[in-house]
Amino acid sequence: MTDRFLLSSLALAVALSALPASAQTAFPTPRTPSLSLPAGTGSASSNRTADFIVALVNSEPITNHDVRQRLRQVEQNIAQRNIANAPPRAELARQVLEQLINERAQIQFATESGVRVSESDIDQTEQNIAAQNQLGREEFRRRLVSEGIELNRFRAELRQQMLLQRVREREVDSRLRVSDADVDDYLREQQNGNDIMSLELNLSHVLVSVPENASEAQVAERQARAQRVADRARAGEDFATLAREFSDAPERVNGGQFGWRQATRLPDLFVNSTRALAPGAIAGPVRSLAGFHVLKLNDKRGGGLPDMTVTQTRVSHILLRPGPQLTQQAAQARLNEFRQRIASGQASFEALARENSQDGSAAGGGALGWASPGMFVPEFEQAMNGLQPGQVSEPVVSRFGVHLIRVDERRTVPLDERERRERVRGVVREQKLEEALALWARDVRARAYVEIREEPQL
């Protein structure tokens, strides 16, 4: 795993509706499992012993405390995601320092070029984060305090993250263009390319480790153990169960699953052992310096072309609109009552929708028809996606009112030609955006005065 891939693998989209959709991919993984927060925000206050300046960016200091604080967040994410082969801690700290330097230079550039984030912008984003955690704003703030997170610091760091998003959107995203010729070129390359660059693998594995300087007898015993695992897997035993029982790799807690990875980001040994297999097949045992590996190919696909199908949901809802005669809390209580009546069989969803829903779907019993991703507002779609067919949600608050949502059915359908090209256009745009953002960040860094004072103390 490359250093660049390690840091990029820690990035996770945070759905903040106050931000543009194109800017919703740069927040790293939440720092704590109890509250989902944009990374770099809400750090708990801690003892600042051994604090000193490690770097200057245009005379603005980055302290040892800043590096240690961000490093803790990255290490938590590495542990939570079971990322194998992470760099040594000292190397990781140097990467974190470089990341902080780049961010500081970009924030300064944003401020100097007139990018602003108002208090109301921060209020809206804070409200969105609270909603993502299924909390009211005041309850969210109490939770921050209970976890040792200073509200003022959280909001200040949130402002910085929003500044970064906005300046990147203005300087890079808004200037990026993907032509029809770009789409045609990409499709032609992917259709003609069969090399490893276009390959993605979904693998699981079991590692039976071999100690350094192991005797021949130890090596033979470990190889025999790996062979028994392979034989049992080929006989149809559950691979995840075998991984949890026998594997010495960090992925054992996930049943040995790597998930989807580009072949170029997997060890050559793994790729060469599995690329010719059919999905579901077992490879190994194969030997590496670490020991003996048993590999299962869960699936494979061309690495460039995105999935050309879409999952659609047939959904119904009952909508109540709060107003002078109906508070939001009263609307939620009424919908909870409807939900209980539906669950007990006292009333049907359709009948309650016809009698009570305050939108055009009422006449059809609340039916909204088949919906593709992106057709509904995020808060509605997120709740809908969490339901199985036949399930009815708790009351869901959106900008349109309060909803009771029922998923009726799901299906996967192929995209039409226009939709296929638009999906490919999105893939090409993401590739170009990554390159353009890297060039812009390098240029901002080159124009900043950066002085490295001391190595961080960890």
Short mmCIF file of C-alpha atoms in Angstrom, two decimals:
data_model
loop_
_atom_site.label_atom_id
_atom_site.label_comp_id
_atom_site.label_asym_id
_atom_site.label_seq_id
_atom_site.Cartn_x
_atom_site.Cartn_y
_atom_site.Cartn_z
CA MET A 1 0.00 0.00 0.00
CA THR A 2 1.41 3.37 -0.99
CA ASP A 3 1.57 6.32 1.39
CA ARG A 4 -0.83 8.25 -0.86
CA PHE A 5 -3.30 5.38 -0.86
CA LEU A 6 -3.16 5.07 2.92
CA LEU A 7 -4.15 8.69 3.45
CA SER A 8 -6.77 8.62 0.71
CA SER A 9 -8.26 5.44 2.16
CA LEU A 10 -9.02 7.41 5.31
CA ALA A 11 -11.25 9.81 3.39
CA LEU A 12 -14.99 9.26 3.79
CA ALA A 13 -17.81 11.36 2.37
CA VAL A 14 -19.84 13.20 5.00
CA ALA A 15 -23.27 14.22 3.73
CA LEU A 16 -23.49 17.88 4.67
CA SER A 17 -26.37 19.30 2.67
CA ALA A 18 -25.11 22.84 3.30
CA LEU A 19 -22.11 22.04 1.09
CA PRO A 20 -22.15 21.50 -2.69
CA ALA A 21 -22.47 17.88 -3.75
CA SER A 22 -19.15 18.04 -5.56
CA ALA A 23 -17.45 19.04 -2.32
CA GLN A 24 -18.81 16.25 -0.17
CA THR A 25 -15.88 13.86 -0.49
CA ALA A 26 -12.99 15.48 1.31
CA PHE A 27 -13.84 14.94 4.96
CA PRO A 28 -11.90 12.03 6.46
CA THR A 29 -13.46 9.28 8.52
CA PRO A 30 -15.29 10.26 11.73
CA ARG A 31 -12.91 10.41 14.68
CA THR A 32 -15.06 8.50 17.14
CA PRO A 33 -17.59 5.68 16.93
CA SER A 34 -19.98 7.43 19.32
CA LEU A 35 -20.45 10.65 17.31
CA SER A 36 -19.92 10.84 13.57
CA LEU A 37 -17.96 14.06 12.98
CA PRO A 38 -15.97 15.45 10.07
CA ALA A 39 -12.31 14.71 10.73
CA GLY A 40 -10.23 17.63 11.90
CA THR A 41 -13.18 18.89 13.94
CA GLY A 42 -14.11 18.56 17.59
CA SER A 43 -10.87 17.25 18.95
CA ALA A 44 -10.95 16.63 22.67
CA SER A 45 -8.85 18.99 24.72
CA SER A 46 -5.76 17.30 26.08
CA ASN A 47 -2.56 17.91 27.96
CA ARG A 48 -0.19 19.95 25.80
CA THR A 49 3.00 18.80 27.42
CA ALA A 50 6.05 18.90 25.15
CA ASP A 51 4.25 21.36 22.87
CA PHE A 52 6.43 23.39 20.52
CA ILE A 53 6.45 24.70 16.96
CA VAL A 54 7.36 22.05 14.40
CA ALA A 55 6.69 24.10 11.26
CA LEU A 56 5.78 27.57 10.02
CA VAL A 57 3.50 28.23 7.07
CA ASN A 58 3.74 31.89 6.08
CA SER A 59 4.63 32.67 9.73
CA GLU A 60 1.62 30.70 11.05
CA PRO A 61 2.78 27.92 13.38
CA ILE A 62 1.94 24.22 13.35
CA THR A 63 2.63 22.77 16.78
CA ASN A 64 3.63 19.36 18.01
CA HIS A 65 0.19 19.17 19.62
CA ASP A 66 -1.47 19.73 16.23
CA VAL A 67 0.48 16.82 14.73
CA ARG A 68 -0.19 14.47 17.64
CA GLN A 69 -3.89 15.33 17.61
CA ARG A 70 -4.28 14.58 13.89
CA LEU A 71 -2.07 11.49 14.19
CA ARG A 72 -4.40 10.08 16.86
CA GLN A 73 -7.36 10.52 14.52
CA VAL A 74 -5.55 8.75 11.67
CA GLU A 75 -4.47 5.88 13.93
CA GLN A 76 -8.01 5.45 15.23
CA ASN A 77 -9.23 5.19 11.65
CA ILE A 78 -6.52 2.68 10.75
CA ALA A 79 -7.56 0.53 13.71
CA GLN A 80 -11.29 0.82 12.99
CA ARG A 81 -10.81 -0.07 9.31
CA ASN A 82 -8.28 -2.86 9.99
CA ILE A 83 -5.88 -1.37 7.45
CA ALA A 84 -2.91 -3.68 7.01
CA ASN A 85 0.65 -2.64 6.18
CA ALA A 86 0.33 0.92 7.52
CA PRO A 87 3.63 2.87 7.56
CA PRO A 88 5.65 3.05 10.79
CA ARG A 89 4.37 5.65 13.24
CA ALA A 90 7.22 8.08 12.60
CA GLU A 91 6.58 7.97 8.84
CA LEU A 92 2.85 8.38 9.43
CA ALA A 93 3.59 11.46 11.55
CA ARG A 94 5.61 12.97 8.71
CA GLN A 95 2.69 12.37 6.33
CA VAL A 96 0.33 14.01 8.82
CA LEU A 97 2.62 17.03 9.14
CA GLU A 98 2.73 17.39 5.36
CA GLN A 99 -1.05 17.17 5.24
CA LEU A 100 -1.35 19.90 7.90
CA ILE A 101 1.09 22.13 6.02
CA ASN A 102 -0.91 21.77 2.80
CA GLU A 103 -4.20 22.44 4.58
CA ARG A 104 -2.80 25.52 6.34
CA ALA A 105 -1.48 26.94 3.07
CA GLN A 106 -4.82 26.34 1.36
CA ILE A 107 -6.81 27.92 4.20
CA GLN A 108 -4.58 30.99 4.05
CA PHE A 109 -5.04 31.15 0.27
CA ALA A 110 -8.82 30.88 0.73
CA THR A 111 -8.91 33.70 3.27
CA GLU A 112 -6.67 35.98 1.20
CA SER A 113 -8.73 35.38 -1.95
CA GLY A 114 -12.00 36.34 -0.28
CA VAL A 115 -13.61 32.99 0.49
CA ARG A 116 -15.86 33.37 3.54
CA VAL A 117 -17.89 31.10 5.79
CA SER A 118 -20.60 32.84 7.81
CA GLU A 119 -21.88 31.91 11.24
CA SER A 120 -25.18 30.90 9.67
CA ASP A 121 -23.30 28.55 7.32
CA ILE A 122 -21.65 26.90 10.32
CA ASP A 123 -24.98 26.75 12.16
CA GLN A 124 -26.57 24.94 9.20
CA THR A 125 -23.70 22.48 8.87
CA GLU A 126 -23.70 21.80 12.62
CA GLN A 127 -27.44 21.13 12.40
CA ASN A 128 -26.86 18.71 9.52
CA ILE A 129 -24.20 16.81 11.47
CA ALA A 130 -26.54 16.60 14.45
CA ALA A 131 -29.26 15.19 12.18
CA GLN A 132 -26.83 12.59 10.81
CA ASN A 133 -26.29 11.48 14.41
CA GLN A 134 -30.09 11.44 14.88
CA LEU A 135 -29.88 14.15 17.53
CA GLY A 136 -31.35 17.60 18.01
CA ARG A 137 -28.85 20.45 17.99
CA GLU A 138 -28.85 20.99 21.75
CA GLU A 139 -28.57 17.28 22.49
CA PHE A 140 -25.73 17.07 19.97
CA ARG A 141 -23.89 19.87 21.76
CA ARG A 142 -24.35 18.13 25.11
CA ARG A 143 -22.88 14.99 23.61
CA LEU A 144 -19.88 16.96 22.36
CA VAL A 145 -19.25 18.28 25.85
CA SER A 146 -19.69 14.83 27.41
CA GLU A 147 -16.98 13.49 25.10
CA GLY A 148 -14.58 16.29 26.06
CA ILE A 149 -15.00 18.26 22.83
CA GLU A 150 -14.94 22.04 23.11
CA LEU A 151 -17.79 23.57 21.10
CA ASN A 152 -15.87 26.70 20.10
CA ARG A 153 -12.94 24.64 18.87
CA PHE A 154 -15.29 22.29 17.03
CA ARG A 155 -16.95 25.22 15.23
CA ALA A 156 -13.60 26.87 14.44
CA GLU A 157 -12.26 23.67 12.89
CA LEU A 158 -15.53 23.12 11.06
CA ARG A 159 -15.12 26.61 9.58
CA GLN A 160 -11.65 25.64 8.36
CA GLN A 161 -12.94 22.45 6.73
CA MET A 162 -15.70 24.41 4.97
CA LEU A 163 -13.17 27.01 3.79
CA LEU A 164 -11.08 24.20 2.31
CA GLN A 165 -14.09 22.75 0.55
CA ARG A 166 -15.18 26.07 -0.90
CA VAL A 167 -11.80 27.18 -2.16
CA ARG A 168 -11.17 23.77 -3.74
CA GLU A 169 -14.55 23.94 -5.44
CA ARG A 170 -13.94 27.46 -6.73
CA GLU A 171 -10.36 26.96 -7.86
CA VAL A 172 -10.58 23.37 -9.15
CA ASP A 173 -14.04 21.80 -9.34
CA SER A 174 -15.81 24.66 -11.11
CA ARG A 175 -13.12 24.87 -13.81
CA LEU A 176 -13.10 21.19 -14.69
CA ARG A 177 -14.75 20.12 -17.95
CA VAL A 178 -15.38 16.63 -19.33
CA SER A 179 -16.14 16.58 -23.05
CA ASP A 180 -17.99 13.96 -25.06
CA ALA A 181 -14.62 13.11 -26.63
CA ASP A 182 -13.22 12.39 -23.15
CA VAL A 183 -16.09 9.97 -22.51
CA ASP A 184 -15.57 8.29 -25.89
CA ASP A 185 -11.83 7.90 -25.26
CA TYR A 186 -12.42 6.37 -21.84
CA LEU A 187 -14.98 3.88 -23.16
CA ARG A 188 -12.66 2.88 -26.00
CA GLU A 189 -9.71 2.36 -23.63
CA GLN A 190 -11.73 0.25 -21.22
CA GLN A 191 -13.29 -1.89 -23.93
CA ASN A 192 -9.89 -2.58 -25.50
CA GLY A 193 -7.88 -2.95 -22.31
CA ASN A 194 -7.47 -6.32 -20.61
CA ASP A 195 -4.35 -5.58 -18.58
CA ILE A 196 -4.04 -5.40 -14.82
CA MET A 197 -4.74 -1.67 -14.75
CA SER A 198 -8.39 -2.37 -15.60
CA LEU A 199 -8.84 -5.18 -13.08
CA GLU A 200 -10.54 -5.04 -9.68
CA LEU A 201 -10.72 -8.01 -7.32
CA ASN A 202 -12.91 -8.72 -4.31
CA LEU A 203 -10.82 -11.11 -2.19
CA SER A 204 -10.91 -12.81 1.18
CA HIS A 205 -7.91 -14.55 2.67
CA VAL A 206 -6.57 -16.64 5.51
CA LEU A 207 -2.96 -16.13 6.59
CA VAL A 208 -1.19 -18.88 8.48
CA SER A 209 1.91 -17.01 9.59
CA VAL A 210 5.40 -18.52 9.67
CA PRO A 211 7.80 -17.14 12.29
CA GLU A 212 11.08 -15.64 11.14
CA ASN A 213 13.87 -18.24 11.21
CA ALA A 214 11.31 -21.03 11.55
CA SER A 215 12.61 -24.60 11.40
CA GLU A 216 11.71 -26.92 8.54
CA ALA A 217 9.35 -28.76 10.86
CA GLN A 218 7.56 -25.51 11.79
CA VAL A 219 7.22 -24.52 8.14
CA ALA A 220 5.82 -27.93 7.25
CA GLU A 221 3.31 -27.78 10.14
CA ARG A 222 2.09 -24.31 9.09
CA GLN A 223 1.82 -25.36 5.46
CA ALA A 224 -0.23 -28.39 6.44
CA ARG A 225 -2.52 -26.20 8.53
CA ALA A 226 -3.06 -23.84 5.57
CA GLN A 227 -3.74 -26.81 3.31
CA ARG A 228 -6.46 -28.06 5.67
CA VAL A 229 -8.09 -24.62 5.55
CA ALA A 230 -7.96 -24.64 1.74
CA ASP A 231 -9.42 -28.15 1.58
CA ARG A 232 -12.28 -27.25 3.91
CA ALA A 233 -13.00 -24.06 1.93
CA ARG A 234 -13.08 -26.01 -1.35
CA ALA A 235 -15.43 -28.51 0.30
CA GLY A 236 -17.92 -25.69 0.85
CA GLU A 237 -17.31 -24.55 4.44
CA ASP A 238 -17.98 -20.87 5.14
CA PHE A 239 -14.78 -18.98 4.36
CA ALA A 240 -15.49 -16.18 6.84
CA THR A 241 -15.81 -18.72 9.66
CA LEU A 242 -12.53 -20.36 8.64
CA ALA A 243 -10.82 -16.96 8.56
CA ARG A 244 -12.01 -16.03 12.04
CA GLU A 245 -10.81 -19.37 13.40
CA PHE A 246 -7.45 -19.82 11.64
CA SER A 247 -6.20 -16.54 10.16
CA ASP A 248 -3.35 -14.57 11.71
CA ALA A 249 -4.12 -11.48 9.57
CA PRO A 250 -5.90 -8.33 10.86
CA GLU A 251 -8.74 -8.99 8.41
CA ARG A 252 -9.80 -12.04 10.41
CA VAL A 253 -12.31 -9.89 12.32
CA ASN A 254 -14.04 -9.17 8.99
CA GLY A 255 -14.07 -12.81 7.98
CA GLY A 256 -10.87 -12.30 6.00
CA GLN A 257 -12.47 -9.84 3.58
CA PHE A 258 -10.41 -7.23 1.75
CA GLY A 259 -13.42 -5.98 -0.20
CA TRP A 260 -13.04 -4.44 -3.64
CA ARG A 261 -9.46 -3.39 -4.43
CA GLN A 262 -7.78 -2.39 -7.65
CA ALA A 263 -5.35 -5.11 -8.65
CA THR A 264 -2.52 -2.59 -8.64
CA ARG A 265 -3.17 -2.07 -4.92
CA LEU A 266 -2.90 -5.75 -4.03
CA PRO A 267 0.24 -7.87 -3.65
CA ASP A 268 1.35 -9.40 -6.95
CA LEU A 269 1.17 -12.82 -5.32
CA PHE A 270 -2.56 -12.38 -4.63
CA VAL A 271 -3.33 -11.06 -8.10
CA ASN A 272 -1.37 -13.73 -9.96
CA SER A 273 -3.00 -16.47 -7.88
CA THR A 274 -6.60 -15.35 -8.40
CA ARG A 275 -7.01 -13.29 -11.58
CA ALA A 276 -7.72 -16.34 -13.77
CA LEU A 277 -10.16 -17.94 -11.31
CA ALA A 278 -13.93 -17.90 -11.50
CA PRO A 279 -15.78 -16.06 -8.69
CA GLY A 280 -16.15 -18.34 -5.67
CA ALA A 281 -12.96 -20.31 -6.37
CA ILE A 282 -10.17 -20.92 -3.84
CA ALA A 283 -6.43 -20.41 -4.44
CA GLY A 284 -3.55 -21.68 -2.37
CA PRO A 285 -1.93 -22.22 -0.10
CA VAL A 286 0.61 -19.81 -1.60
CA ARG A 287 3.78 -18.79 0.21
CA SER A 288 4.96 -15.27 1.02
CA LEU A 289 7.50 -13.94 3.49
CA ALA A 290 4.69 -13.66 6.03
CA GLY A 291 3.51 -17.26 5.72
CA PHE A 292 0.96 -19.28 3.79
CA HIS A 293 -2.14 -17.66 2.27
CA VAL A 294 -5.44 -19.22 1.27
CA LEU A 295 -7.39 -16.89 -1.02
CA LYS A 296 -11.01 -16.79 -2.10
CA LEU A 297 -12.06 -14.80 -5.16
CA ASN A 298 -15.46 -13.40 -4.22
CA ASP A 299 -15.86 -11.46 -7.47
CA LYS A 300 -13.93 -9.55 -10.12
CA ARG A 301 -14.65 -6.80 -12.60
CA GLY A 302 -12.99 -4.42 -15.02
CA GLY A 303 -11.43 -1.68 -12.97
CA GLY A 304 -12.42 1.26 -15.10
CA LEU A 305 -16.01 0.92 -16.21
CA PRO A 306 -18.52 1.57 -13.41
CA ASP A 307 -21.49 -0.69 -12.79
CA MET A 308 -23.98 -0.04 -15.57
CA THR A 309 -27.07 -0.89 -13.53
CA VAL A 310 -29.07 1.09 -11.02
CA THR A 311 -31.06 -0.06 -7.99
CA GLN A 312 -34.51 1.51 -7.94
CA THR A 313 -36.95 1.60 -5.03
CA ARG A 314 -40.75 1.63 -5.21
CA VAL A 315 -41.74 3.68 -2.19
CA SER A 316 -44.80 5.18 -0.52
CA HIS A 317 -45.14 7.83 2.17
CA ILE A 318 -47.49 9.79 4.37
CA LEU A 319 -46.52 13.46 4.63
CA LEU A 320 -47.61 15.91 7.33
CA ARG A 321 -46.59 19.54 6.95
CA PRO A 322 -46.01 21.40 10.26
CA GLY A 323 -47.59 24.83 10.48
CA PRO A 324 -49.50 27.12 12.84
CA GLN A 325 -52.01 24.37 13.63
CA LEU A 326 -49.50 21.48 13.79
CA THR A 327 -46.07 21.58 15.38
CA GLN A 328 -43.28 19.29 14.19
CA GLN A 329 -43.44 17.35 17.45
CA ALA A 330 -47.20 16.88 17.07
CA ALA A 331 -46.72 15.69 13.48
CA GLN A 332 -44.13 13.15 14.64
CA ALA A 333 -46.45 11.93 17.39
CA ARG A 334 -49.36 11.53 14.96
CA LEU A 335 -47.21 9.58 12.50
CA ASN A 336 -45.95 7.35 15.31
CA GLU A 337 -49.58 6.60 16.10
CA PHE A 338 -50.21 5.76 12.43
CA ARG A 339 -47.20 3.45 12.47
CA GLN A 340 -48.51 1.57 15.50
CA ARG A 341 -51.95 1.18 13.89
CA ILE A 342 -50.38 -0.19 10.71
CA ALA A 343 -48.18 -2.64 12.66
CA SER A 344 -51.15 -3.91 14.69
CA GLY A 345 -53.35 -4.32 11.60
CA GLN A 346 -55.88 -1.71 12.75
CA ALA A 347 -55.39 0.35 9.58
CA SER A 348 -53.68 0.04 6.22
CA PHE A 349 -50.89 2.34 5.08
CA GLU A 350 -52.85 3.22 1.93
CA ALA A 351 -56.01 4.20 3.82
CA LEU A 352 -54.12 6.43 6.26
CA ALA A 353 -52.25 8.04 3.37
CA ARG A 354 -55.49 8.82 1.49
CA GLU A 355 -57.04 10.35 4.60
CA ASN A 356 -54.06 12.27 5.97
CA SER A 357 -51.14 12.77 3.57
CA GLN A 358 -50.71 16.42 2.62
CA ASP A 359 -49.34 16.07 -0.90
CA GLY A 360 -50.38 14.83 -4.32
CA SER A 361 -49.56 11.21 -3.54
CA ALA A 362 -52.53 10.96 -1.15
CA ALA A 363 -54.98 9.99 -3.90
CA GLY A 364 -52.80 6.99 -4.77
CA GLY A 365 -52.46 5.78 -1.21
CA GLY A 366 -49.11 7.53 -0.76
CA ALA A 367 -47.43 5.79 -3.72
CA LEU A 368 -44.43 7.69 -5.13
CA GLY A 369 -43.60 5.09 -7.78
CA TRP A 370 -40.16 3.85 -8.78
CA ALA A 371 -37.29 6.10 -7.72
CA SER A 372 -33.65 6.11 -8.78
CA PRO A 373 -30.87 7.35 -6.47
CA GLY A 374 -30.86 11.13 -6.12
CA MET A 375 -34.55 11.69 -6.80
CA PHE A 376 -35.40 12.53 -3.18
CA VAL A 377 -33.85 14.89 -0.66
CA PRO A 378 -30.95 13.29 1.28
CA GLU A 379 -32.77 12.88 4.60
CA PHE A 380 -35.67 11.05 2.91
CA GLU A 381 -33.40 8.91 0.74
CA GLN A 382 -31.14 7.94 3.62
CA ALA A 383 -34.10 6.67 5.64
CA MET A 384 -35.56 4.92 2.60
CA ASN A 385 -32.29 3.14 1.82
CA GLY A 386 -32.17 1.78 5.36
CA LEU A 387 -35.50 -0.04 4.99
CA GLN A 388 -36.19 -3.53 3.70
CA PRO A 389 -39.22 -4.09 1.42
CA GLY A 390 -42.36 -4.04 3.56
CA GLN A 391 -40.76 -2.05 6.39
CA VAL A 392 -42.20 1.25 7.64
CA SER A 393 -39.85 3.92 8.99
CA GLU A 394 -39.97 5.99 12.12
CA PRO A 395 -41.11 9.57 11.38
CA VAL A 396 -38.50 11.29 9.19
CA VAL A 397 -38.07 15.06 9.13
CA SER A 398 -37.14 16.72 5.83
CA ARG A 399 -37.39 20.24 4.44
CA PHE A 400 -40.87 19.34 3.15
CA GLY A 401 -42.32 18.15 6.46
CA VAL A 402 -42.51 14.90 8.41
CA HIS A 403 -42.77 11.58 6.55
CA LEU A 404 -43.76 8.03 7.33
CA ILE A 405 -41.96 5.98 4.67
CA ARG A 406 -42.66 2.47 3.42
CA VAL A 407 -40.45 0.61 0.94
CA ASP A 408 -42.65 -1.55 -1.27
CA GLU A 409 -40.15 -3.17 -3.64
CA ARG A 410 -36.64 -2.94 -5.09
CA ARG A 411 -35.22 -3.84 -8.48
CA THR A 412 -31.99 -3.56 -10.42
CA VAL A 413 -32.31 -2.29 -13.98
CA PRO A 414 -29.76 -1.53 -16.71
CA LEU A 415 -28.99 2.09 -17.50
CA ASP A 416 -30.03 3.50 -20.84
CA GLU A 417 -27.41 4.91 -23.21
CA ARG A 418 -27.66 8.47 -21.91
CA GLU A 419 -27.40 7.31 -18.29
CA ARG A 420 -24.43 5.06 -19.14
CA ARG A 421 -22.54 7.96 -20.65
CA GLU A 422 -23.34 10.21 -17.71
CA ARG A 423 -22.06 7.59 -15.29
CA VAL A 424 -18.84 7.25 -17.29
CA ARG A 425 -18.60 11.04 -17.40
CA GLY A 426 -18.66 11.01 -13.60
CA VAL A 427 -15.81 8.47 -13.47
CA VAL A 428 -13.71 10.54 -15.88
CA ARG A 429 -14.46 13.69 -13.92
CA GLU A 430 -13.32 12.08 -10.66
CA GLN A 431 -10.05 11.03 -12.29
CA LYS A 432 -9.45 14.49 -13.69
CA LEU A 433 -10.47 16.11 -10.44
CA GLU A 434 -7.96 14.10 -8.43
CA GLU A 435 -5.16 15.11 -10.80
CA ALA A 436 -6.24 18.76 -10.93
CA LEU A 437 -6.59 19.00 -7.17
CA ALA A 438 -3.11 17.53 -6.67
CA LEU A 439 -1.59 20.04 -9.11
CA TRP A 440 -3.42 22.96 -7.49
CA ALA A 441 -2.39 21.89 -3.98
CA ARG A 442 1.22 21.57 -5.14
CA ASP A 443 1.07 25.08 -6.62
CA VAL A 444 -0.39 26.58 -3.42
CA ARG A 445 2.27 24.84 -1.37
CA ALA A 446 5.04 26.07 -3.66
CA ARG A 447 3.92 29.69 -3.26
CA ALA A 448 3.83 29.46 0.54
CA TYR A 449 6.82 30.02 2.78
CA VAL A 450 7.29 26.78 4.73
CA GLU A 451 9.91 26.31 7.41
CA ILE A 452 10.31 22.95 9.14
CA ARG A 453 11.60 23.67 12.65
CA GLU A 454 11.76 20.27 14.37
CA GLU A 455 10.64 16.68 14.01
CA PRO A 456 7.39 15.99 15.87
CA GLN A 457 7.74 14.23 19.23
CA LEU A 458 5.29 11.36 19.45
#
